[in-house]
Short mmCIF file of C-alpha atoms and ligand atoms in Angstrom, two decimals:
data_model
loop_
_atom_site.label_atom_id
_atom_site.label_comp_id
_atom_site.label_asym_id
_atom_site.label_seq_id
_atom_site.Cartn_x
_atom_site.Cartn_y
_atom_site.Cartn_z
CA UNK A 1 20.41 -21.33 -0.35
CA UNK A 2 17.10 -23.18 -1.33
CA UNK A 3 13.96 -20.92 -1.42
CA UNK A 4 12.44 -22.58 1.45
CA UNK A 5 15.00 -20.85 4.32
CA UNK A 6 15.96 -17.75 2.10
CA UNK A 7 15.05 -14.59 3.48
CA UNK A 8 11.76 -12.65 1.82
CA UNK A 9 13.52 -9.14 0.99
CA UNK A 10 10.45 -6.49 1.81
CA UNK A 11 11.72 -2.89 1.26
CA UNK A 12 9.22 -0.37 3.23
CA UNK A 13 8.66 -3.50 5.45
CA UNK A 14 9.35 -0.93 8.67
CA UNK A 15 6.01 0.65 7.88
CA UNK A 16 2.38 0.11 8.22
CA UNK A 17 1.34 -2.74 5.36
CA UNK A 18 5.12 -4.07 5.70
CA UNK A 19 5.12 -4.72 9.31
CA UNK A 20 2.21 -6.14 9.16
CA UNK A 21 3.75 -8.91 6.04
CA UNK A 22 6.40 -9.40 8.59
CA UNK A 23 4.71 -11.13 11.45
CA UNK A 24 2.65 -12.92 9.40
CA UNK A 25 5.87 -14.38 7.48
CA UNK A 26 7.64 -14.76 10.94
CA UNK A 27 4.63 -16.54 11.87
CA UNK A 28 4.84 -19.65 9.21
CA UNK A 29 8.67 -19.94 9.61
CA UNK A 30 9.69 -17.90 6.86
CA UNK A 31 13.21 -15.62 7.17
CA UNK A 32 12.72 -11.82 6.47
CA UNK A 33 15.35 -8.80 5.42
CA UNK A 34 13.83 -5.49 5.86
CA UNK A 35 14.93 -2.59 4.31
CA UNK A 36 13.84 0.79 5.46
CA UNK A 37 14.75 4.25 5.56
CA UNK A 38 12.66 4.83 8.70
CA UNK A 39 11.24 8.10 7.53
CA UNK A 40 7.42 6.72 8.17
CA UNK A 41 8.36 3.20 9.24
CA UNK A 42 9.68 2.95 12.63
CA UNK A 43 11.75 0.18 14.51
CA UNK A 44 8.82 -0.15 17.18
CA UNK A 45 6.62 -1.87 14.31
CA UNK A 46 9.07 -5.13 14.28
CA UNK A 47 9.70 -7.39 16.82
CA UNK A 48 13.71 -6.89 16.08
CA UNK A 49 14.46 -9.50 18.60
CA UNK A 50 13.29 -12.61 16.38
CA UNK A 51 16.02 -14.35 14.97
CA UNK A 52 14.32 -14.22 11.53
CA UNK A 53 14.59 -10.96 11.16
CA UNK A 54 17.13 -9.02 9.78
CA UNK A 55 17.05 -5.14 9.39
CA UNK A 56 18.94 -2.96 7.09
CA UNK A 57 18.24 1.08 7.31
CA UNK A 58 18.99 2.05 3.85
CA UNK A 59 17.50 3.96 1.37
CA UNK A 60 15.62 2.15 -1.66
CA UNK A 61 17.12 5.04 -4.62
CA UNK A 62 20.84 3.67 -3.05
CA UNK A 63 21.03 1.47 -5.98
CA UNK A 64 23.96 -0.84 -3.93
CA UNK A 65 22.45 -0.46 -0.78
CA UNK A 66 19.38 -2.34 -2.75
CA UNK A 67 21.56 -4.82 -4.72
CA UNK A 68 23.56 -5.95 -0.85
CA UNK A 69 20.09 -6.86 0.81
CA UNK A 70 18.35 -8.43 -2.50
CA UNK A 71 21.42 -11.20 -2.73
CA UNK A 72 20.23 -14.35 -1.53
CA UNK A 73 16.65 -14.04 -1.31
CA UNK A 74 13.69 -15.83 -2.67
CA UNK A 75 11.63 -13.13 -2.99
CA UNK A 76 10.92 -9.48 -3.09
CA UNK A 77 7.84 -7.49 -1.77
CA UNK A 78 8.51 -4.18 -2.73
CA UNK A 79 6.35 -1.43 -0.62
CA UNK A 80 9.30 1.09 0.21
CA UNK A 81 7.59 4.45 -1.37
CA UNK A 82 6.69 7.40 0.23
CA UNK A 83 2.50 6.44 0.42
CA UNK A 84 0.88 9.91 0.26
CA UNK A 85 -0.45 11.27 -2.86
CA UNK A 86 -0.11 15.01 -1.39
CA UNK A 87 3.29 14.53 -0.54
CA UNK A 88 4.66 13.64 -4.44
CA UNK A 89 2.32 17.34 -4.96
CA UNK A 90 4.21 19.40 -2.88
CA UNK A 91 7.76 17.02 -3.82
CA UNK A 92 7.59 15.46 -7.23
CA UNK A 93 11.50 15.30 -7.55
CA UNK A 94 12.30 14.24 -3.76
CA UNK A 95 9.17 11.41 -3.91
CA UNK A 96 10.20 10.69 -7.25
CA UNK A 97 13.35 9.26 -5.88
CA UNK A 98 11.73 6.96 -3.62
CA UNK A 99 8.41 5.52 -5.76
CA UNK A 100 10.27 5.36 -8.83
CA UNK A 101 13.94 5.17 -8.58
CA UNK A 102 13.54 2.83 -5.83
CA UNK A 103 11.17 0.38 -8.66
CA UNK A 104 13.93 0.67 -10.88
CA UNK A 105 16.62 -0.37 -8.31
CA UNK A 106 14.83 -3.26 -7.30
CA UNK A 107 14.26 -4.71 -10.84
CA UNK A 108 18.08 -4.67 -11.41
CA UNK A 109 18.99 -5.93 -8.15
CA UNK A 110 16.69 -8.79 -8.89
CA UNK A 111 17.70 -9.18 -12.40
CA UNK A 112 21.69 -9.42 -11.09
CA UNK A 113 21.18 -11.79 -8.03
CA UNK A 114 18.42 -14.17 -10.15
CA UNK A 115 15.90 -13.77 -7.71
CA UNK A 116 12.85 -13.76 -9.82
CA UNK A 117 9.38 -13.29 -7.60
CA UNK A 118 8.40 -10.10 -6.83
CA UNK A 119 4.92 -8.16 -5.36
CA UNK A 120 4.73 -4.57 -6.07
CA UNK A 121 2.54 -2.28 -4.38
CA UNK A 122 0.86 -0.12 -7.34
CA UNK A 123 -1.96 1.99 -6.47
CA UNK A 124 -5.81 2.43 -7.30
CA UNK A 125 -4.23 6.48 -8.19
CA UNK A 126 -3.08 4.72 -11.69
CA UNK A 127 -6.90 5.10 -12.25
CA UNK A 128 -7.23 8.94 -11.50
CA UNK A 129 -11.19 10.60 -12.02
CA UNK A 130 -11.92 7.55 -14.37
CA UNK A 131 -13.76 5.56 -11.28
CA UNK A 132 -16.96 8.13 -11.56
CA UNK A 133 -19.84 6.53 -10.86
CA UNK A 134 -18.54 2.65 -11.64
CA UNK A 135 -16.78 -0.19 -10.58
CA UNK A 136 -13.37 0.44 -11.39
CA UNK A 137 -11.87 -2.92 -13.33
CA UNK A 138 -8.44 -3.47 -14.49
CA UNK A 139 -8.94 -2.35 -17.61
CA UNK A 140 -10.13 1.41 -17.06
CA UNK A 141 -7.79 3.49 -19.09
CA UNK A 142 -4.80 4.85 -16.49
CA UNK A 143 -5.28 8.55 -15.97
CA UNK A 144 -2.45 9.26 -13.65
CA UNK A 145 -3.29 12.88 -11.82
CA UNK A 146 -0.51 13.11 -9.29
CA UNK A 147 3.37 12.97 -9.62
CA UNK A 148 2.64 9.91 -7.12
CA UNK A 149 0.08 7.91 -9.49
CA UNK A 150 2.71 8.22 -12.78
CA UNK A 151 5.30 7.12 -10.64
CA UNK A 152 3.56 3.92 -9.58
CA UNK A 153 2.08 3.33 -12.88
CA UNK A 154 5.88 3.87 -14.32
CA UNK A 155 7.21 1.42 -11.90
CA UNK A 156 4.68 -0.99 -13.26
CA UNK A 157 5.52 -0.62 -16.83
CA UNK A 158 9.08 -1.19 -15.43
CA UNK A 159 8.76 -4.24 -13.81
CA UNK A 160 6.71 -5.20 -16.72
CA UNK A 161 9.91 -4.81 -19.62
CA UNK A 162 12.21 -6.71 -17.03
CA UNK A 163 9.26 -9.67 -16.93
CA UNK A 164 9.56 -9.62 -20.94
CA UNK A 165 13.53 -9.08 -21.28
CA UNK A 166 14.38 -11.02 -17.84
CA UNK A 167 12.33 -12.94 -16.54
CA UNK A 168 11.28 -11.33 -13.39
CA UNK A 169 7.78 -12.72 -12.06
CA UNK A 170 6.25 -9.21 -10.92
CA UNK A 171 2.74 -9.43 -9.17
CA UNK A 172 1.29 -5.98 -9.33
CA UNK A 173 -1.04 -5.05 -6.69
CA UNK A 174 -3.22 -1.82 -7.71
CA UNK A 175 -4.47 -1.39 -3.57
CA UNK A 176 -7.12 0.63 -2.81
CA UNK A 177 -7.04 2.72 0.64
CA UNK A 178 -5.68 0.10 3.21
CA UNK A 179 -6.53 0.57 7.41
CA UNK A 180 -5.81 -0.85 10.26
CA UNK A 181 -3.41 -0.64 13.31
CA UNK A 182 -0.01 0.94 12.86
CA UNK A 183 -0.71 3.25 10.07
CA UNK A 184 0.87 6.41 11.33
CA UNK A 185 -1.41 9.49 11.86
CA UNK A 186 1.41 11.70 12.60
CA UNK A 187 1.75 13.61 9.61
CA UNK A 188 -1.00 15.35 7.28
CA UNK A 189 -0.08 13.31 4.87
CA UNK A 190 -0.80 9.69 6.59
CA UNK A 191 -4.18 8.03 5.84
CA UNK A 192 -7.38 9.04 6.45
CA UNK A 193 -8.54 6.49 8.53
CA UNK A 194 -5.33 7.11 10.80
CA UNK A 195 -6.20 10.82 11.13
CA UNK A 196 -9.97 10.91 11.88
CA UNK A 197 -9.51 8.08 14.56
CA UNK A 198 -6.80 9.91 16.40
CA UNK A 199 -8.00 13.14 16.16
CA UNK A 200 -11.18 11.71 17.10
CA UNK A 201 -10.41 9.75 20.14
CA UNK A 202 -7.87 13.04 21.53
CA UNK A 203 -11.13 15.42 20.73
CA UNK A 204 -8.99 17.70 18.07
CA UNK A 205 -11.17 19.24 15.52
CA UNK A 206 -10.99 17.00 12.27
CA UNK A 207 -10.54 19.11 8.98
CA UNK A 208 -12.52 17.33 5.51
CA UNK A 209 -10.72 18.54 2.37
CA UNK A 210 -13.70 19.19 0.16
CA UNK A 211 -16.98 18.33 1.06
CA UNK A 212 -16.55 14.90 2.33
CA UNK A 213 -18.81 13.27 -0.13
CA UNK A 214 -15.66 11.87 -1.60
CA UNK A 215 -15.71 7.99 -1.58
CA UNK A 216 -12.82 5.46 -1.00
CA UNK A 217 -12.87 1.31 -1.15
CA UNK A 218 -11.49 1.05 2.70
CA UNK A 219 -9.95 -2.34 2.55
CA UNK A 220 -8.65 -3.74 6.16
CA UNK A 221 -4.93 -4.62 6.63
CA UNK A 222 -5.36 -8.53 7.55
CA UNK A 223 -6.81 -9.07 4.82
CA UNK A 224 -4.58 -7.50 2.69
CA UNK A 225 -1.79 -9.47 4.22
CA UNK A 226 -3.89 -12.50 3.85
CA UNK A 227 -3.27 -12.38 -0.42
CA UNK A 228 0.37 -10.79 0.04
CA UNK A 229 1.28 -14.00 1.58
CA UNK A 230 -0.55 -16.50 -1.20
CA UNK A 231 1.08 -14.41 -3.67
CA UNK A 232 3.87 -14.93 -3.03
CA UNK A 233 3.76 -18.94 -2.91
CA UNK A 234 1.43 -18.78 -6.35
CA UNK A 235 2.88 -21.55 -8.75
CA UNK A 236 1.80 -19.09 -11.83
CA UNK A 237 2.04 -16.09 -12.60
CA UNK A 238 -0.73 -14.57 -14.53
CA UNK A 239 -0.35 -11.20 -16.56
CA UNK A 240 -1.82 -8.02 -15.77
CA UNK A 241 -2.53 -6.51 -12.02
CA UNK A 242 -5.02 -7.15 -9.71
CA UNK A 243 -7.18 -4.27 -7.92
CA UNK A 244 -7.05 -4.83 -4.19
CA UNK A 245 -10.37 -3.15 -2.88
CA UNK A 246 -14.21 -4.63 -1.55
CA UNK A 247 -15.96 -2.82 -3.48
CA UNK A 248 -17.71 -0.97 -0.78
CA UNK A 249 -17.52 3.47 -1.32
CA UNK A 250 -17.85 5.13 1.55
CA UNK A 251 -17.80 8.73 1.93
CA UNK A 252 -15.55 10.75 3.90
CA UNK A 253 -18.83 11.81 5.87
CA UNK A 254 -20.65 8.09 5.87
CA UNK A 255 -16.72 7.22 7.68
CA UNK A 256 -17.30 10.27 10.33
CA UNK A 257 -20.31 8.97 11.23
CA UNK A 258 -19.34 4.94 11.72
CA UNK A 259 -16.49 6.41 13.95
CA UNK A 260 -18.65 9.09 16.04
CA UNK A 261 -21.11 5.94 16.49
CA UNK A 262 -18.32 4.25 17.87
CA UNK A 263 -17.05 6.58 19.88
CA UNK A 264 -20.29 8.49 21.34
CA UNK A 265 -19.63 11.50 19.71
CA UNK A 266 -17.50 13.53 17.62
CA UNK A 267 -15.21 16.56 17.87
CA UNK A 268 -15.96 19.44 15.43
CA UNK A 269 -15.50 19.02 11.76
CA UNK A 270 -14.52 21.74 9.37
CA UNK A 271 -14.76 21.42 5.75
CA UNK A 272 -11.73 23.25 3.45
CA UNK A 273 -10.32 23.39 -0.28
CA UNK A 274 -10.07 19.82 -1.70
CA UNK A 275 -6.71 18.63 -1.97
CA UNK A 276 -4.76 19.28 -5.62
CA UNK A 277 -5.16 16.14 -7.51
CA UNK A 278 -7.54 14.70 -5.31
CA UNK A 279 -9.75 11.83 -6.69
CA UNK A 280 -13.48 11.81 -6.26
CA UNK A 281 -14.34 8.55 -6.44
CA UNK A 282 -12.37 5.37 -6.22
CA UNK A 283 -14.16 1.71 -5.81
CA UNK A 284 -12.58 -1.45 -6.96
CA UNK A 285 -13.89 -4.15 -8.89
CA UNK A 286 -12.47 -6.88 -7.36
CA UNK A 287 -13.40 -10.19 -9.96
CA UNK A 288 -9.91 -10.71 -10.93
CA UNK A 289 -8.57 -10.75 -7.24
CA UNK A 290 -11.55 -13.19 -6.45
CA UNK A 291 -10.51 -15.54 -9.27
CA UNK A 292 -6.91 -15.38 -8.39
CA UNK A 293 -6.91 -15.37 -4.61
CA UNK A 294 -8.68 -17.18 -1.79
CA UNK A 295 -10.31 -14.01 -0.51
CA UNK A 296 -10.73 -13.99 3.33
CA UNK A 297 -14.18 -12.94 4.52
CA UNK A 298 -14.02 -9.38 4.52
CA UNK A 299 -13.69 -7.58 7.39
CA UNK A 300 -16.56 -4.55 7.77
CA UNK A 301 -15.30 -0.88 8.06
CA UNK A 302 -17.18 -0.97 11.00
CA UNK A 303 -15.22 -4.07 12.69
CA UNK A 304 -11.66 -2.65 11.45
CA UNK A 305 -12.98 0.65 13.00
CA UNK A 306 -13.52 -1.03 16.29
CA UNK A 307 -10.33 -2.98 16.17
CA UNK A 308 -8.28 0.48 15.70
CA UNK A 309 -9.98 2.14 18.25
CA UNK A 310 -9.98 -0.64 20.65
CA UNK A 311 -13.34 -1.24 21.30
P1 NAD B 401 4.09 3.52 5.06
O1 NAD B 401 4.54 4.94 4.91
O2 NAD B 401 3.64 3.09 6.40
O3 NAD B 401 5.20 2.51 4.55
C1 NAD B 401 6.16 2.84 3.60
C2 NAD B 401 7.52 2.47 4.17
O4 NAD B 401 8.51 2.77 3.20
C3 NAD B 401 7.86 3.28 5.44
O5 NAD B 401 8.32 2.38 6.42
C4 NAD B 401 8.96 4.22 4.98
O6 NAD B 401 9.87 4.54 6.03
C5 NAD B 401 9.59 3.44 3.85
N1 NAD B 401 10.23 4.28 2.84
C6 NAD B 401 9.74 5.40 2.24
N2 NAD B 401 10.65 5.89 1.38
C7 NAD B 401 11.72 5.06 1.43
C8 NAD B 401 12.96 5.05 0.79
N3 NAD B 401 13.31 6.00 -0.09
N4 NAD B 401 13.83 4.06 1.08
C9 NAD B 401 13.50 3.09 1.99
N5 NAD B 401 12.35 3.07 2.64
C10 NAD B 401 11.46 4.03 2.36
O7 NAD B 401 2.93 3.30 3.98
P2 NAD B 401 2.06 2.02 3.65
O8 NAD B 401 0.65 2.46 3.72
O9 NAD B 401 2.52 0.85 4.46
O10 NAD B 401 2.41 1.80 2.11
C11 NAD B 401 3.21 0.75 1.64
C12 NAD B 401 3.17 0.75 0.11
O11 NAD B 401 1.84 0.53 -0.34
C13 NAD B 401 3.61 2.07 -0.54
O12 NAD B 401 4.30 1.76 -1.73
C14 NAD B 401 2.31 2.75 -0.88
O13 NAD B 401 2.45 3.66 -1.97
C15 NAD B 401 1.47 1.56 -1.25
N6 NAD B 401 0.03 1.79 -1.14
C16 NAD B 401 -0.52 2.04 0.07
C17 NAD B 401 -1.90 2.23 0.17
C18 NAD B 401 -2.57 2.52 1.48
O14 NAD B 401 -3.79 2.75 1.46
N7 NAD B 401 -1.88 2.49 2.61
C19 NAD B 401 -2.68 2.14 -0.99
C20 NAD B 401 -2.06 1.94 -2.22
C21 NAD B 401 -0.70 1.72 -2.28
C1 UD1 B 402 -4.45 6.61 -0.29
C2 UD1 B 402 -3.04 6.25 0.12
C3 UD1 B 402 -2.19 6.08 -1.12
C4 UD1 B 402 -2.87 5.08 -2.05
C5 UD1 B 402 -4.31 5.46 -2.36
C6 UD1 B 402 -5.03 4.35 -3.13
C7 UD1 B 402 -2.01 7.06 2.18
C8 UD1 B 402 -1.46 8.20 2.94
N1 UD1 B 402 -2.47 7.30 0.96
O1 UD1 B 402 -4.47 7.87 -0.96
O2 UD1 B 402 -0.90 5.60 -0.76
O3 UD1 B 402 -2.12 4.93 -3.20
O4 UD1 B 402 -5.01 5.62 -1.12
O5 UD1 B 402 -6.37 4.67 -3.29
O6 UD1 B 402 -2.05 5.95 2.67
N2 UD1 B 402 -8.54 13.77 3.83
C9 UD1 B 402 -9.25 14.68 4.61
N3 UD1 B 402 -8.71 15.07 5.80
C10 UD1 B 402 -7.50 14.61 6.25
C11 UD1 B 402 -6.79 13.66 5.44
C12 UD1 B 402 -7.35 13.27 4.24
O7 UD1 B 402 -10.33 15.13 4.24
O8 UD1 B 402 -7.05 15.01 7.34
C13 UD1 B 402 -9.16 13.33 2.56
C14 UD1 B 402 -8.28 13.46 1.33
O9 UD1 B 402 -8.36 14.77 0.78
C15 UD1 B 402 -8.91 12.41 0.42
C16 UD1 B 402 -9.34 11.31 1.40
O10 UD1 B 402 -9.41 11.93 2.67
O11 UD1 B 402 -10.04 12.92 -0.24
C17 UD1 B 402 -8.36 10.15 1.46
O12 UD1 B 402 -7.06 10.69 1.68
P1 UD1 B 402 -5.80 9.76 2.01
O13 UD1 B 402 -6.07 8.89 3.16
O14 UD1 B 402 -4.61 10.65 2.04
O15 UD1 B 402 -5.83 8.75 0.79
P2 UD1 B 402 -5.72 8.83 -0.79
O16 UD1 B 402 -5.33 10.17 -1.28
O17 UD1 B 402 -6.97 8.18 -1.28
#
């Protein structure tokens, strides 16, 4: 099958950033295999109906179940993990399965069925504490603090040998916090953003782990998507991983505020324990992602905000 009308494999591609990456492949022609376990993603985030799409429910540490659905594609965007940092805490051997064995099953599914392109989604946690008070550039020495930060920055040493020993064209994404529509605020463990705006809009009391002064480099989804896709079409590709971030911090209680603005109010905020392995600060410096990528103008916290919320 020629690349052109081979499917784009994207484990995790049930879930928030995934879904996402499908509709916008759907949406220039392109054929896409999903596989998912389900346990965040969910079947309502795809439009299962298109004839593009194909869904497998599998697990990524099934190492065959990986090797069936990578055959025949041109490409691999590998997102499958389980996303929060306070989940590989409380599970390091369970999470371990997922965000690293998963990596590994991918590279030598790739490396059997010659399929040679693939994205990875790494993780500004790579970086730990070492973000205080700067721009956080590629090269900042790795200080991995959670189970969930050595496993990503395993997977990209990983993907890294099988680029040396066979050929595989890895693209390592180190993404800051991502928003937007469909990230799930179910569980304590989902995203920030996800949490405050749901618990905001229902008027539940919002907890703050620490004292909210922590910062994060809030990056909006379509955008995101926006480099996924150029990456990968990119006729080189260049060594070492690119930060995904603005470069904007906002704090935990700067983020409170944009959403009670949007909202007209807030409901009552308590402040606990920080979170084990929490960072402090995390902002990317983005030059390398600039140089590589046409950026998209970036969307404002405040405009994602209002696009989540529906206002
Ligand atoms: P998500 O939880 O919405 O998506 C992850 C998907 O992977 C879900 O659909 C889930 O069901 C699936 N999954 C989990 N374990 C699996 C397994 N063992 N086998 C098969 N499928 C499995 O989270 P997301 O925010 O869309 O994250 C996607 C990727 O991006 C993850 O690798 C995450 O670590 C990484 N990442 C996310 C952010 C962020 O801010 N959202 C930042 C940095 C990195
Ligand atoms: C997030 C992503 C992780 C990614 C990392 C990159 C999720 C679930 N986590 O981790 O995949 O690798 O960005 O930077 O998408 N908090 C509260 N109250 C809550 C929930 C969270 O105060 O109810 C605090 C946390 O303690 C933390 C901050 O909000 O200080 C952000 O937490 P979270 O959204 O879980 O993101 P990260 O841990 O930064």
């Amino acid at each position: 099958m020629s690349d052109a009308v081979a499917p784009i494999l994207i484990t995790g591609g049930a879930g928030f950033i995934g879904s996402h990456l499908v509709d916008a492949l759907l949406a220039v022609g392109r054929r896409v295999r999903v596989l998912d376990n389900l346990s965040m993603g969910s079947r309502d985030n795809l439009p299962l109906d298109h004839p593009g799409l194909q869904l497998i429910v599998a697990d990524v540490a099934d190492a065959a179940a990986v090797s069936a659905a990578t055959e025949g594609c041109a490409a691999v965007v590998h997102l499958a993990a389980v996303a929060s940092v306070q989940a590989s805490v409380d599970d390091p051997v369970g999470t371990h399965q997922s965000n690293f064995v998963g990596t590994l099953n991918v590279c030598e599914a790739m490396r059997l069925h010659g399929v040679r392109r693939v994205l990875f989604a790494s993780s500004a946690a790579v970086y730990g504490n070492n973000g205080e008070g700067c721009a956080i550039d590629e090269q900042t020495s790795k200080a991995p603090l959670t189970p969930y930060a050595a496993d990503k920055l395993a997977s990209e040493h990983y993907l890294e040998f099988y680029q040396r020993q066979h050929g595989l064209e890895p693209v390592i994404f180190r993404f800051f916090n991502i928003f937007g529509p469909r990230q799930d605020p179910s569980s304590p463990y989902s995203g920030v953003i996800s949490i405050f705006t749901q618990r905001a809009q229902q008027g539940m009391p919002i907890r703050v782990f620490g004292d909210g002064e922590q910062t994060r480099d809030f990056f909006y989804i379509g955008d995101l998507v926006d480099v996924l896709v150029q990456a990968l079409s990119a006729p080189v590709i260049e060594p070492g991983a690119v930060n995904v971030g603005w470069s904007q911090a906002v704090s935990l209680n700067q983020l409170l505020s944009e959403i009670g603005v949007l909202l007209g109010g807030l409901p009552e905020v308590t402040y606990q324990a920080p979170r084990a392995g929490d960072i402090r600060h995390s902002r990317a410096d983005n030059q390398r992602l600039s140089d590589r990528f046409e950026l998209p103008t970036p969307t404002p916290l405040a405009d994602g905000l209002r696009q989540l919320l529906g206002r």
